Amino acid sequence: MEVSRGSWVNTTHDWSSVIDLSHLAHIRQSPAEFAPGGPLHLVLEVLAYAADEASSKGGGRCLVTLYPDGSLSVADDGRGTDTRIDEQGRVVKKPVMASKDLRFFDFPGAELLPDGHPRRGMSVVAALSEWLIHTNRRRDGAWTQRYEHGIPVTDLEPVEPDGTTGTLVHFRPDGPSRSAGISAEGQLKRLAIAWPDLDIQVDDRSSC
């Protein structure tokens, strides 16, 4: 049923904020503060959302893939990013990439990621990536959208459902090193022990 967007309750993000340009600019001005350790921290920011999903349903799986061009992807089997239809029949996705996570961003002591640094939210990943493609599959549909430095450059585009649910975040971090600083079989898996409900597999194609 279509419900007024004004009645949607903000939990993790502000539904009224499609994009927060000042927030994204703030992140980009201080990459060392928001992504200490570079690409590894960005991967952990994405994995934290997959871990939330896994914890809510008593277990889940995700696949981290490292590509030769320095990009990375995280695919999970959760419910997919919350996507709704407003009173005008428009499809609206929770603005997880382009606005602050209300639980963490302004409260750096709220949660620490396995690398010991504060969790800030998915917008950090989007803002500090040359490009990011977010695909979410839910029971009532599937959509994809591309961002460049956190700013959406395509509309929310429908994709063919495949009978699964989950979220795929594929991104290419800024900077010359990109995924080079990530040890797939060592550092990443060792840190992932912090999320016992999430089974993390790694596919390292970076040297192909």
XYZ file of C-alpha atoms in Angstrom:
208
model
C 0.000 0.000 0.000
C 1.250 3.472 -0.878
C 1.820 5.599 2.223
C 2.653 9.280 2.579
C 6.413 9.768 2.610
C 6.022 12.302 5.392
C 4.775 9.544 7.689
C 7.858 7.339 7.240
C 9.790 7.028 10.485
C 13.527 7.774 10.389
C 15.545 4.962 11.934
C 18.968 4.732 10.329
C 18.639 7.538 7.744
C 16.461 10.560 7.010
C 13.919 9.572 4.348
C 13.402 13.223 3.388
C 17.063 13.648 2.374
C 17.684 12.247 -1.099
C 21.228 13.624 -1.074
C 23.168 15.649 1.497
C 25.869 17.471 -0.481
C 27.436 19.180 2.525
C 27.703 15.869 4.350
C 29.456 14.220 1.392
C 31.795 17.215 0.989
C 32.682 17.050 4.686
C 33.747 13.414 4.312
C 35.808 14.122 1.212
C 37.665 16.923 2.974
C 38.910 14.534 5.692
C 39.518 11.059 4.189
C 42.097 10.138 6.837
C 39.550 10.808 9.575
C 36.662 8.907 8.034
C 38.566 6.058 6.362
C 41.704 5.451 8.455
C 43.588 2.618 6.808
C 42.031 3.332 3.417
C 40.140 0.700 1.395
C 40.119 -1.903 4.168
C 38.115 0.416 6.394
C 35.674 1.072 3.557
C 35.093 -2.660 3.107
C 34.435 -2.989 6.833
C 31.874 -0.179 6.652
C 29.968 -2.156 4.011
C 30.366 -5.460 5.843
C 28.902 -3.912 8.988
C 25.548 -3.559 7.222
C 25.694 -7.168 6.029
C 26.483 -8.168 9.615
C 23.441 -6.216 10.841
C 21.258 -8.182 8.441
C 22.822 -11.495 9.412
C 22.356 -10.771 13.109
C 18.692 -9.834 12.638
C 17.850 -13.180 11.061
C 20.190 -15.443 13.019
C 22.852 -15.828 10.342
C 23.823 -14.783 6.859
C 26.452 -14.994 4.159
C 28.346 -12.533 2.028
C 30.991 -12.582 -0.670
C 33.789 -10.028 -0.915
C 35.366 -9.810 -4.367
C 38.591 -7.960 -5.231
C 38.953 -7.017 -8.913
C 42.025 -6.261 -11.073
C 40.961 -2.616 -11.578
C 41.200 -1.968 -7.827
C 37.460 -2.090 -7.244
C 35.776 -4.277 -4.655
C 32.304 -5.661 -4.129
C 30.359 -6.974 -1.157
C 27.280 -9.104 -1.851
C 25.045 -10.330 0.973
C 21.891 -12.426 1.265
C 19.914 -10.062 3.485
C 16.545 -8.439 2.822
C 17.912 -5.788 0.466
C 18.013 -2.067 1.181
C 14.636 -0.719 2.282
C 12.806 0.542 -0.816
C 9.258 1.876 -0.729
C 6.546 3.428 -2.903
C 5.325 6.858 -1.885
C 1.854 8.373 -2.228
C 2.633 9.471 -5.798
C 3.670 5.978 -6.863
C 7.389 6.772 -6.956
C 9.942 4.173 -5.901
C 12.089 5.576 -3.073
C 15.204 3.878 -1.669
C 16.468 4.674 1.808
C 19.298 7.202 1.166
C 22.048 5.103 2.734
C 24.720 6.218 0.256
C 24.130 9.949 0.078
C 23.136 10.938 3.616
C 24.440 10.313 7.137
C 23.663 7.264 9.208
C 21.790 8.807 12.113
C 23.042 6.159 14.532
C 26.763 6.571 13.988
C 28.041 9.506 12.003
C 27.783 12.161 14.700
C 28.430 9.659 17.486
C 31.861 8.117 16.800
C 31.816 6.244 20.112
C 28.586 4.421 19.284
C 30.221 1.453 17.556
C 33.726 0.491 16.539
C 34.526 -1.581 13.472
C 36.892 -4.573 13.764
C 39.866 -2.350 12.824
C 39.275 -0.362 16.024
C 38.020 2.772 14.243
C 34.535 4.298 14.515
C 31.726 3.105 12.307
C 30.356 6.106 10.391
C 28.112 4.611 7.734
C 27.820 3.720 4.081
C 27.993 7.343 2.952
C 31.699 7.310 3.829
C 32.231 4.543 1.271
C 30.248 6.347 -1.405
C 31.876 9.743 -0.803
C 35.409 8.326 -0.923
C 34.880 6.208 -4.033
C 35.452 7.212 -7.632
C 32.264 5.298 -8.371
C 29.884 2.990 -6.555
C 27.059 0.824 -7.880
C 24.382 -0.189 -5.393
C 22.054 -3.030 -6.367
C 19.366 -4.163 -3.954
C 16.999 -7.076 -4.369
C 13.844 -7.317 -2.295
C 10.814 -9.574 -2.397
C 8.797 -6.899 -4.198
C 11.406 -5.790 -6.739
C 15.030 -5.090 -7.554
C 16.841 -1.860 -8.441
C 20.304 -0.493 -9.144
C 21.857 2.972 -8.977
C 25.299 4.422 -9.708
C 27.057 7.085 -7.635
C 30.224 9.095 -8.208
C 31.809 10.427 -5.009
C 28.473 9.814 -3.293
C 26.372 11.736 -5.786
C 23.795 9.696 -7.747
C 24.450 9.942 -11.481
C 21.619 7.632 -12.554
C 18.047 7.225 -11.442
C 16.970 4.234 -9.394
C 16.697 1.743 -12.255
C 14.731 -1.517 -12.040
C 16.545 -4.774 -12.744
C 15.142 -8.210 -13.452
C 14.305 -10.105 -10.242
C 16.124 -13.417 -9.876
C 14.237 -14.888 -6.920
C 16.828 -13.810 -4.349
C 17.086 -10.950 -1.883
C 20.186 -9.086 -0.795
C 22.459 -6.143 -1.448
C 25.442 -5.786 -3.783
C 27.790 -2.836 -3.311
C 30.525 -2.557 -5.951
C 32.889 0.387 -5.566
C 36.265 1.716 -6.647
C 37.990 3.648 -3.857
C 39.801 6.883 -4.581
C 43.584 6.854 -4.701
C 46.298 4.885 -6.471
C 46.390 1.955 -4.027
C 42.698 1.120 -4.037
C 42.341 -2.550 -3.016
C 46.086 -3.183 -2.980
C 46.264 -2.757 0.799
C 43.835 -5.577 1.515
C 45.056 -9.077 2.309
C 42.112 -11.242 1.341
C 43.066 -14.431 3.124
C 44.767 -12.751 6.055
C 43.752 -9.356 7.334
C 40.165 -9.268 6.107
C 39.161 -12.713 7.311
C 40.906 -12.203 10.618
C 38.998 -9.000 11.280
C 35.729 -10.602 10.200
C 35.789 -12.875 13.255
C 34.163 -9.946 15.063
C 30.881 -10.804 13.274
C 30.105 -14.430 14.206
C 26.663 -14.382 12.545
C 28.130 -13.471 9.160
C 29.891 -16.073 7.023
C 32.334 -14.117 4.843
C 33.909 -15.611 1.729
C 36.603 -13.858 -0.281
C 37.217 -14.100 -4.032
C 40.549 -12.427 -4.816
C 40.742 -11.724 -8.546
C 43.028 -8.721 -8.126
C 46.061 -10.418 -9.694
C 44.196 -11.913 -12.645
